[in-house]
Amino acid sequence: MSEADCIFCRIARGEIDAEVVHDEDDVLAFKDINSKAPFHALVIPKEHVANLEEIGALPDTVVKRLFEVASAVAEKAGVTEGGYAVRINNGRDAGQEVFHLHLHVMGGKRLGMP
Ligand code: 5GP
Ligand code: ZN
């Protein structure tokens, strides 16, 4: 999957619409199209990395921002008090479908494992 075809790269470039909840230089957050919780957003680095094995390609500041933005969008959505889950599906057995690293931020209901 090249960056030209990657669906999340295309969202980051504005070629595909998404319900954006946070946008800054290197990090974007948008609502998941198939939400599994009352609040379900995805936080991505705008630079394409497929998974955690490639995270070394990102500047440390961007890795940190992914988590700060996860917290910020949860706060904005009003789910911080009740709590929320931040999840990365990494690879086939975890059910990763889009091979552009992303954090799921889910809240607004009781969430368990897995
Ligand atoms: P994964 O299983 O890779 O961790 O999660 C991929 C997520 O991306 C899924 O929850 C799926 O609903 C979401 N998704 C896939 N395609 C699109 C899209 O075009 N737009 C948005 N907003 N979400 C998408
Ligand atoms: Zn990508």
PDB file of N, CA, C and O and ligand atoms in Angstrom, residues 1-10 13 44-50 98-101, ligand 2:
ATOM      1  N   MET A   1       0.856  -1.210   0.000  1.00  0.00           N
ATOM      2  CA  MET A   1       0.000   0.000   0.000  1.00  0.00           C
ATOM      3  C   MET A   1       0.879   1.243   0.000  1.00  0.00           C
ATOM      4  O   MET A   1       1.627   1.488   0.938  1.00  0.00           O
ATOM      5  N   SER A   2       0.795   2.002  -1.083  1.00  0.00           N
ATOM      6  CA  SER A   2       1.605   3.216  -1.154  1.00  0.00           C
ATOM      7  C   SER A   2       0.859   4.368  -0.482  1.00  0.00           C
ATOM      8  O   SER A   2      -0.348   4.290  -0.239  1.00  0.00           O
ATOM      9  N   GLU A   3       1.608   5.413  -0.208  1.00  0.00           N
ATOM     10  CA  GLU A   3       0.979   6.573   0.429  1.00  0.00           C
ATOM     11  C   GLU A   3      -0.078   7.192  -0.483  1.00  0.00           C
ATOM     12  O   GLU A   3      -1.027   7.807  -0.013  1.00  0.00           O
ATOM     13  N   ALA A   4       0.101   7.026  -1.792  1.00  0.00           N
ATOM     14  CA  ALA A   4      -0.884   7.573  -2.733  1.00  0.00           C
ATOM     15  C   ALA A   4      -2.243   6.902  -2.543  1.00  0.00           C
ATOM     16  O   ALA A   4      -3.281   7.556  -2.668  1.00  0.00           O
ATOM     17  N   ASP A   5      -2.232   5.611  -2.238  1.00  0.00           N
ATOM     18  CA  ASP A   5      -3.479   4.848  -2.101  1.00  0.00           C
ATOM     19  C   ASP A   5      -3.978   4.778  -0.661  1.00  0.00           C
ATOM     20  O   ASP A   5      -5.120   4.407  -0.434  1.00  0.00           O
ATOM     21  N   CYS A   6      -3.126   5.084   0.295  1.00  0.00           N
ATOM     22  CA  CYS A   6      -3.486   4.887   1.704  1.00  0.00           C
ATOM     23  C   CYS A   6      -4.660   5.797   2.074  1.00  0.00           C
ATOM     24  O   CYS A   6      -4.607   7.017   1.883  1.00  0.00           O
ATOM     25  N   ILE A   7      -5.699   5.183   2.615  1.00  0.00           N
ATOM     26  CA  ILE A   7      -6.931   5.930   2.880  1.00  0.00           C
ATOM     27  C   ILE A   7      -6.712   7.037   3.916  1.00  0.00           C
ATOM     28  O   ILE A   7      -7.270   8.137   3.789  1.00  0.00           O
ATOM     29  N   PHE A   8      -5.877   6.770   4.925  1.00  0.00           N
ATOM     30  CA  PHE A   8      -5.662   7.803   5.948  1.00  0.00           C
ATOM     31  C   PHE A   8      -4.732   8.905   5.431  1.00  0.00           C
ATOM     32  O   PHE A   8      -4.893  10.068   5.805  1.00  0.00           O
ATOM     33  N   CYS A   9      -3.775   8.564   4.569  1.00  0.00           N
ATOM     34  CA  CYS A   9      -2.991   9.621   3.905  1.00  0.00           C
ATOM     35  C   CYS A   9      -3.916  10.495   3.060  1.00  0.00           C
ATOM     36  O   CYS A   9      -3.766  11.720   3.029  1.00  0.00           O
ATOM     37  N   ARG A  10      -4.857   9.864   2.410  1.00  0.00           N
ATOM     38  CA  ARG A  10      -5.785  10.625   1.548  1.00  0.00           C
ATOM     39  C   ARG A  10      -6.673  11.538   2.401  1.00  0.00           C
ATOM     40  O   ARG A  10      -6.966  12.673   2.010  1.00  0.00           O
ATOM     41  N   ARG A  13      -4.562  14.451   3.442  1.00  0.00           N
ATOM     42  CA  ARG A  13      -4.358  15.402   2.335  1.00  0.00           C
ATOM     43  C   ARG A  13      -5.645  16.133   1.946  1.00  0.00           C
ATOM     44  O   ARG A  13      -5.632  17.000   1.070  1.00  0.00           O
ATOM     45  N   ILE A  44      -4.154  10.237  14.001  1.00  0.00           N
ATOM     46  CA  ILE A  44      -3.089   9.747  13.107  1.00  0.00           C
ATOM     47  C   ILE A  44      -1.959  10.769  12.978  1.00  0.00           C
ATOM     48  O   ILE A  44      -2.190  11.979  13.042  1.00  0.00           O
ATOM     49  N   PRO A  45      -0.744  10.261  12.757  1.00  0.00           N
ATOM     50  CA  PRO A  45       0.313  11.166  12.291  1.00  0.00           C
ATOM     51  C   PRO A  45       0.049  11.440  10.814  1.00  0.00           C
ATOM     52  O   PRO A  45      -0.393  10.531  10.085  1.00  0.00           O
ATOM     53  N   LYS A  46       0.264  12.660  10.357  1.00  0.00           N
ATOM     54  CA  LYS A  46       0.030  12.936   8.930  1.00  0.00           C
ATOM     55  C   LYS A  46       1.064  12.231   8.055  1.00  0.00           C
ATOM     56  O   LYS A  46       0.792  11.893   6.915  1.00  0.00           O
ATOM     57  N   GLU A  47       2.245  12.007   8.630  1.00  0.00           N
ATOM     58  CA  GLU A  47       3.268  11.247   7.911  1.00  0.00           C
ATOM     59  C   GLU A  47       2.912   9.771   7.945  1.00  0.00           C
ATOM     60  O   GLU A  47       2.507   9.243   8.992  1.00  0.00           O
ATOM     61  N   HIS A  48       3.058   9.102   6.829  1.00  0.00           N
ATOM     62  CA  HIS A  48       2.675   7.695   6.763  1.00  0.00           C
ATOM     63  C   HIS A  48       3.674   6.792   7.471  1.00  0.00           C
ATOM     64  O   HIS A  48       4.838   6.707   7.094  1.00  0.00           O
ATOM     65  N   VAL A  49       3.209   6.116   8.512  1.00  0.00           N
ATOM     66  CA  VAL A  49       3.920   4.952   9.055  1.00  0.00           C
ATOM     67  C   VAL A  49       2.864   3.869   9.220  1.00  0.00           C
ATOM     68  O   VAL A  49       1.728   4.150   9.616  1.00  0.00           O
ATOM     69  N   ALA A  50       3.212   2.642   8.884  1.00  0.00           N
ATOM     70  CA  ALA A  50       2.212   1.576   8.826  1.00  0.00           C
ATOM     71  C   ALA A  50       1.798   1.093  10.209  1.00  0.00           C
ATOM     72  O   ALA A  50       0.624   0.807  10.452  1.00  0.00           O
ATOM     73  N   VAL A  98      -6.445  -0.848   8.512  1.00  0.00           N
ATOM     74  CA  VAL A  98      -5.828   0.272   7.794  1.00  0.00           C
ATOM     75  C   VAL A  98      -4.373   0.362   8.254  1.00  0.00           C
ATOM     76  O   VAL A  98      -4.099   0.606   9.440  1.00  0.00           O
ATOM     77  N   PHE A  99      -3.464   0.168   7.294  1.00  0.00           N
ATOM     78  CA  PHE A  99      -2.049   0.089   7.649  1.00  0.00           C
ATOM     79  C   PHE A  99      -1.383   1.454   7.570  1.00  0.00           C
ATOM     80  O   PHE A  99      -0.403   1.665   6.854  1.00  0.00           O
ATOM     81  N   HIS A 100      -1.993   2.365   8.322  1.00  0.00           N
ATOM     82  CA  HIS A 100      -1.437   3.689   8.624  1.00  0.00           C
ATOM     83  C   HIS A 100      -1.694   3.836  10.118  1.00  0.00           C
ATOM     84  O   HIS A 100      -2.856   3.824  10.558  1.00  0.00           O
ATOM     85  N   LEU A 101      -0.627   3.910  10.890  1.00  0.00           N
ATOM     86  CA  LEU A 101      -0.736   3.907  12.352  1.00  0.00           C
ATOM     87  C   LEU A 101      -1.821   4.854  12.844  1.00  0.00           C
ATOM     88  O   LEU A 101      -1.886   6.010  12.403  1.00  0.00           O
TER      89      LEU A 101
HETATM   90 ZN    ZN B   2      -0.917   6.509   5.066  1.00  0.00          ZN
END
